[in-house]
PDB file of C-alpha atoms and ligand atoms in Angstrom:
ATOM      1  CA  UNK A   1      13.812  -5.776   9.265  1.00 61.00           C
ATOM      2  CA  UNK A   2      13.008  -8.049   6.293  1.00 85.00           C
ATOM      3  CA  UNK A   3      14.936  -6.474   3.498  1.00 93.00           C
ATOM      4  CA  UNK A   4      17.802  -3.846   4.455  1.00 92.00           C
ATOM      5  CA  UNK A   5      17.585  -1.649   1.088  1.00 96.00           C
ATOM      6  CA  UNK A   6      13.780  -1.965   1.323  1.00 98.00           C
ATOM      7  CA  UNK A   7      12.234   1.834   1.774  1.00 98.00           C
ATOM      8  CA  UNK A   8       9.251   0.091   3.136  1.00 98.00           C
ATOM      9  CA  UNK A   9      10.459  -2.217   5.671  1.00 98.00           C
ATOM     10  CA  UNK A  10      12.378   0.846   7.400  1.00 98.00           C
ATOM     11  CA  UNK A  11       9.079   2.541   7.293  1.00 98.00           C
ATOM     12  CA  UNK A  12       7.494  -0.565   9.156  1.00 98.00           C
ATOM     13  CA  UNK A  13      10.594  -0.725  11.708  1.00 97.00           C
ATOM     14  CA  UNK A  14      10.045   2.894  12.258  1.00 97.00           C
ATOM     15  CA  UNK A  15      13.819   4.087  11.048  1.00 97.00           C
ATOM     16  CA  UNK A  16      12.281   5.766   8.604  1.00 97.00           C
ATOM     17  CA  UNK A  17       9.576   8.379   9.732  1.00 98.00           C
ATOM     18  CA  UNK A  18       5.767   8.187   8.296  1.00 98.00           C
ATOM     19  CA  UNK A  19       2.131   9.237   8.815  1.00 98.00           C
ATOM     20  CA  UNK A  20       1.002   5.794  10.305  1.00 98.00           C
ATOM     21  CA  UNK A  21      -2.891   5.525   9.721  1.00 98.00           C
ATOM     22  CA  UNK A  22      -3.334   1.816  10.575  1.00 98.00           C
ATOM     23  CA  UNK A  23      -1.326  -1.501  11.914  1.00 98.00           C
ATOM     24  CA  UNK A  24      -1.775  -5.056  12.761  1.00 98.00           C
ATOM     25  CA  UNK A  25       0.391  -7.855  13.267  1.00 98.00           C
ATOM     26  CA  UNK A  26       0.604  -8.245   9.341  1.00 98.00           C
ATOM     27  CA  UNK A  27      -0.184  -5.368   8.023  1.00 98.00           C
ATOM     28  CA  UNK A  28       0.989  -1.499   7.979  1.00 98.00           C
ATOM     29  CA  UNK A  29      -0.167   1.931   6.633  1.00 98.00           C
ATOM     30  CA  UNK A  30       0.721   5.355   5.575  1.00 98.00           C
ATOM     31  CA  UNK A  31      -0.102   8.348   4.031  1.00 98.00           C
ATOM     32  CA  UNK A  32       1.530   8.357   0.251  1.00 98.00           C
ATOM     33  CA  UNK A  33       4.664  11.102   0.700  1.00 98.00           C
ATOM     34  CA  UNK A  34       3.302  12.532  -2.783  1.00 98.00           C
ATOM     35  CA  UNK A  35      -0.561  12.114  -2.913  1.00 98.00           C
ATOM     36  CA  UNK A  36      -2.416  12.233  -5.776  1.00 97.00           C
ATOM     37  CA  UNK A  37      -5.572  12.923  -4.229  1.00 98.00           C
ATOM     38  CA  UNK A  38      -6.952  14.381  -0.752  1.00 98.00           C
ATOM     39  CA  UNK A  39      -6.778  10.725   0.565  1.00 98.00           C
ATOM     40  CA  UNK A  40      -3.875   8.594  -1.085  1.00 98.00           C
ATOM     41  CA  UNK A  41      -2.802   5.635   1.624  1.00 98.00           C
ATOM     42  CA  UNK A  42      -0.154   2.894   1.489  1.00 98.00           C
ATOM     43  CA  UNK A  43      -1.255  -0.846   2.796  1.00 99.00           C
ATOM     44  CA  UNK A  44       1.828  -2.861   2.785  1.00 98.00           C
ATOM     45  CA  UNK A  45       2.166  -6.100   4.598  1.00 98.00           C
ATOM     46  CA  UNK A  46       5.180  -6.183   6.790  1.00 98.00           C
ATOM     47  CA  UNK A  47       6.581  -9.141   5.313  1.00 98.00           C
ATOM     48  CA  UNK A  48       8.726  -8.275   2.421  1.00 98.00           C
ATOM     49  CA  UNK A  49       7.223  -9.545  -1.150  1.00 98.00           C
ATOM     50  CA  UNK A  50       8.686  -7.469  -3.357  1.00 98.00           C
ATOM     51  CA  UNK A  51       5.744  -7.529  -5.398  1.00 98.00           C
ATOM     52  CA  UNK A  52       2.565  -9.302  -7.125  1.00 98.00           C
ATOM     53  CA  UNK A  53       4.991 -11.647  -9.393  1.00 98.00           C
ATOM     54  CA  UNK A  54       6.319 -13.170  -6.203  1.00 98.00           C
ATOM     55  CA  UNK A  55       3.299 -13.499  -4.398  1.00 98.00           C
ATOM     56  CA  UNK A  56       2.921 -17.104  -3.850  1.00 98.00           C
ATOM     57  CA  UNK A  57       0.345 -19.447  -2.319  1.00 98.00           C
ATOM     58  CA  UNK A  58       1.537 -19.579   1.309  1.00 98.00           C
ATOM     59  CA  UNK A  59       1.000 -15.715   1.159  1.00 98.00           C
ATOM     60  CA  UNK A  60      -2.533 -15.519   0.239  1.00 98.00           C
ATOM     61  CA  UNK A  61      -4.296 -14.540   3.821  1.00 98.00           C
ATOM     62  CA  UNK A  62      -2.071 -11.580   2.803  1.00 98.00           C
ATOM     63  CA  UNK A  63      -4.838 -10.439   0.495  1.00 98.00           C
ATOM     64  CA  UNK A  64      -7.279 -10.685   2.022  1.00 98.00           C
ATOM     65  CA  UNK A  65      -6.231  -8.651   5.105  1.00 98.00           C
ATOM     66  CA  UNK A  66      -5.075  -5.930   2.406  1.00 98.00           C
ATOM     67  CA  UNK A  67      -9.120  -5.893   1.510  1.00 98.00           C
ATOM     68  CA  UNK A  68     -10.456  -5.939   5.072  1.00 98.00           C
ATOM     69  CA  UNK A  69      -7.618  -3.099   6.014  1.00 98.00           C
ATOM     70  CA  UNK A  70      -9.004  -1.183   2.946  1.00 98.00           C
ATOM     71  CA  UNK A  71     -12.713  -1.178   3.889  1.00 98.00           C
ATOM     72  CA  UNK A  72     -11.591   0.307   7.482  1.00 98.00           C
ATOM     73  CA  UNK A  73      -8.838   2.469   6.737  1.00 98.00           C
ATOM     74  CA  UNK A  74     -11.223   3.902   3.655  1.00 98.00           C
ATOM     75  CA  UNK A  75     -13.956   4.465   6.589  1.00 98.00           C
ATOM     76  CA  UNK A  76     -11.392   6.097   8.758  1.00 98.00           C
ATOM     77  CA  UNK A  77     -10.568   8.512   6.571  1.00 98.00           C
ATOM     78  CA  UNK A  78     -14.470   9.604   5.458  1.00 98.00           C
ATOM     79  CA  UNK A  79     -14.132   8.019   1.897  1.00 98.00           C
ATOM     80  CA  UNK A  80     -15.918   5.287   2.196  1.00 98.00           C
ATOM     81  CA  UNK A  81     -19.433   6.080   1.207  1.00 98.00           C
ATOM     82  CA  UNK A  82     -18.365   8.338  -2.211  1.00 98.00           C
ATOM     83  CA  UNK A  83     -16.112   5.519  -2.999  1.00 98.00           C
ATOM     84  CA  UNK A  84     -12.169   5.336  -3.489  1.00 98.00           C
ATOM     85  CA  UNK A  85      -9.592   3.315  -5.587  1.00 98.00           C
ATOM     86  CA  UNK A  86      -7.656   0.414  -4.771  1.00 98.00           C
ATOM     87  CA  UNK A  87      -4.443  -0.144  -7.012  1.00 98.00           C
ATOM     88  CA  UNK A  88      -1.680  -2.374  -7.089  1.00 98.00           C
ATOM     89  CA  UNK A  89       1.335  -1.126  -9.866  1.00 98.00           C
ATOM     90  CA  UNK A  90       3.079  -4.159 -10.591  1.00 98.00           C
ATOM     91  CA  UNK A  91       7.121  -3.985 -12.918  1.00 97.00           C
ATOM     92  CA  UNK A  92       8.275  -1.733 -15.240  1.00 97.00           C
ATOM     93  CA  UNK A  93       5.137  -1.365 -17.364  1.00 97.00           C
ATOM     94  CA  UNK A  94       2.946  -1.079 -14.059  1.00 97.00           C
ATOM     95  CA  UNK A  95       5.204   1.646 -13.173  1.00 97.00           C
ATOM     96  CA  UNK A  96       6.018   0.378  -9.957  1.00 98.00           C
ATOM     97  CA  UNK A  97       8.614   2.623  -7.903  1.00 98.00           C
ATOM     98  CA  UNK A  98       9.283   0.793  -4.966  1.00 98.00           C
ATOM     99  CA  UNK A  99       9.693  -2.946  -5.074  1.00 98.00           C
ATOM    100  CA  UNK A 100       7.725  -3.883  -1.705  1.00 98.00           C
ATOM    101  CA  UNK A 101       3.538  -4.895  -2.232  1.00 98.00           C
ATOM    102  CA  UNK A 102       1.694  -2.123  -1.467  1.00 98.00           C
ATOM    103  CA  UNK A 103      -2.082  -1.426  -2.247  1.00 98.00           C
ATOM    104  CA  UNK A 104      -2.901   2.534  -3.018  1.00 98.00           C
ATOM    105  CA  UNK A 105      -5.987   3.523  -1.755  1.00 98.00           C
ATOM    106  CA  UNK A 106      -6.755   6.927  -3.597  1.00 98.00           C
ATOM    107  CA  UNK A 107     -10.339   8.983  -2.792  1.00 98.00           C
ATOM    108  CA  UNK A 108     -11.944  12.481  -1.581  1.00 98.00           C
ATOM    109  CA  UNK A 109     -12.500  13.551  -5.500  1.00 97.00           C
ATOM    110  CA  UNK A 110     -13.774  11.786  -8.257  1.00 97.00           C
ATOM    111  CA  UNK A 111     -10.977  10.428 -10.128  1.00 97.00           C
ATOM    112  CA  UNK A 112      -9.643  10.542 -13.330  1.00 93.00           C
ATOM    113  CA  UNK A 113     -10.928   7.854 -15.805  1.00 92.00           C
ATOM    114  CA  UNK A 114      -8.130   7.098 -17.051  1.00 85.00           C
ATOM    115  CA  UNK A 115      -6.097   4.455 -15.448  1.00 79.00           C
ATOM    116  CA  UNK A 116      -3.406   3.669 -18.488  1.00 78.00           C
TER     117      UNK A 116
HETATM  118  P1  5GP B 201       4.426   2.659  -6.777  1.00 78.87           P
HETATM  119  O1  5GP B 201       4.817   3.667  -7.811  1.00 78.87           O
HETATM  120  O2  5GP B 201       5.553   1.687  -6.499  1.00 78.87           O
HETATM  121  O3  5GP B 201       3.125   1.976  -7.058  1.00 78.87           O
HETATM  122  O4  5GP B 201       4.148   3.474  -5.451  1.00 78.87           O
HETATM  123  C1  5GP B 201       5.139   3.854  -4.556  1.00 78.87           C
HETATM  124  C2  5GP B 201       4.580   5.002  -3.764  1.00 78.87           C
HETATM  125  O5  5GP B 201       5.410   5.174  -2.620  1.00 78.87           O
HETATM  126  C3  5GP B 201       4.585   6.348  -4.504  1.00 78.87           C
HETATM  127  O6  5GP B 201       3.249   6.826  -4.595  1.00 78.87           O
HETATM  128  C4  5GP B 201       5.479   7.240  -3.650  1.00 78.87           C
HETATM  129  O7  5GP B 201       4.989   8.552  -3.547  1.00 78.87           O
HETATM  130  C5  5GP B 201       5.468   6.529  -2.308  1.00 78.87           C
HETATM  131  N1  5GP B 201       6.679   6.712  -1.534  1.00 78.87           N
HETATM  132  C6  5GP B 201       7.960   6.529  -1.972  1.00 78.87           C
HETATM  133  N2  5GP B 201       8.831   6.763  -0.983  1.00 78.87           N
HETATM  134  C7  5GP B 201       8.096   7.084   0.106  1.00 78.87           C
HETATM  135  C8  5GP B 201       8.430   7.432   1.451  1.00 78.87           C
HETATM  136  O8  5GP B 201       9.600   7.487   1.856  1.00 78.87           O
HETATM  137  N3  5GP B 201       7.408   7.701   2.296  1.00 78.87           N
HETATM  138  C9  5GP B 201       6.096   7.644   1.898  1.00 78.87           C
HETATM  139  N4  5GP B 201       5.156   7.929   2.806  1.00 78.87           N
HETATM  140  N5  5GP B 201       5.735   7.307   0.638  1.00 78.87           N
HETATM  141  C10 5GP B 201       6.720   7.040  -0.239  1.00 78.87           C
HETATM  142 ZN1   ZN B 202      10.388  -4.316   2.036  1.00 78.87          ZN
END
């Protein structure tokens, strides 16, 4: 368990149940409790960074197996070839809820334009 209070990391140790659709040794993902769409997943890394602001150097293999996870979790789930979104909420004005990095990946309609 990296962070005690952290919502996400007692997803990741299992004490808190979820719809698993993919894990690795650094990386985990879920189906979003409230989608927004008929595919809305969760990629978080299982190291704790409680978001983009503290992202730092040492952590940026991170992001790039957030991409690769994307590209095969988005073909899992059929999406792939119509296209998704990838989005990363980051602080108050970014409207982020929970405070552990986690990319959305949002498809199976066309979206909304607007993303502000
Ligand atoms: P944010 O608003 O921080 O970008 O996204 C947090 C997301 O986590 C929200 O879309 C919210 O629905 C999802 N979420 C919050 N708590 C839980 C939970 O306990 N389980 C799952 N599967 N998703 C959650
Ligand atoms: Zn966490």
């Amino acid at each position: 368990m990296n962070d005690p209070d952290c919502i996400f990391c007692k997803i990741i140790a299992g004490e808190i149940p979820s719809s698993k659709v993919y894990e690795d040794e650094t990386l985990f993902a879920f189906k979003d409790i409230q989608p927004v769409a008929p595919v809305h997943i969760l990629i978080v890394p299982k190291k704790h960074i409680p978001g983009v602001n503290e992202f730092s150097p040492e952590d940026e293999p991170i992001a790039g197996k957030l991409f690769s996870a994307a590209r095969k979790i988005a073909a899992d789930q059929g999406v792939a070839g119509d296209g998704y979104r990838l989005v990363v909420n980051t602080g108050k004005h970014g409207r982020q809820s929970v405070d552990h990095l986690h990319l959305h990946l949002i498809g199976g309609k066309r979206l909304e334009v607007s993303l502000g």
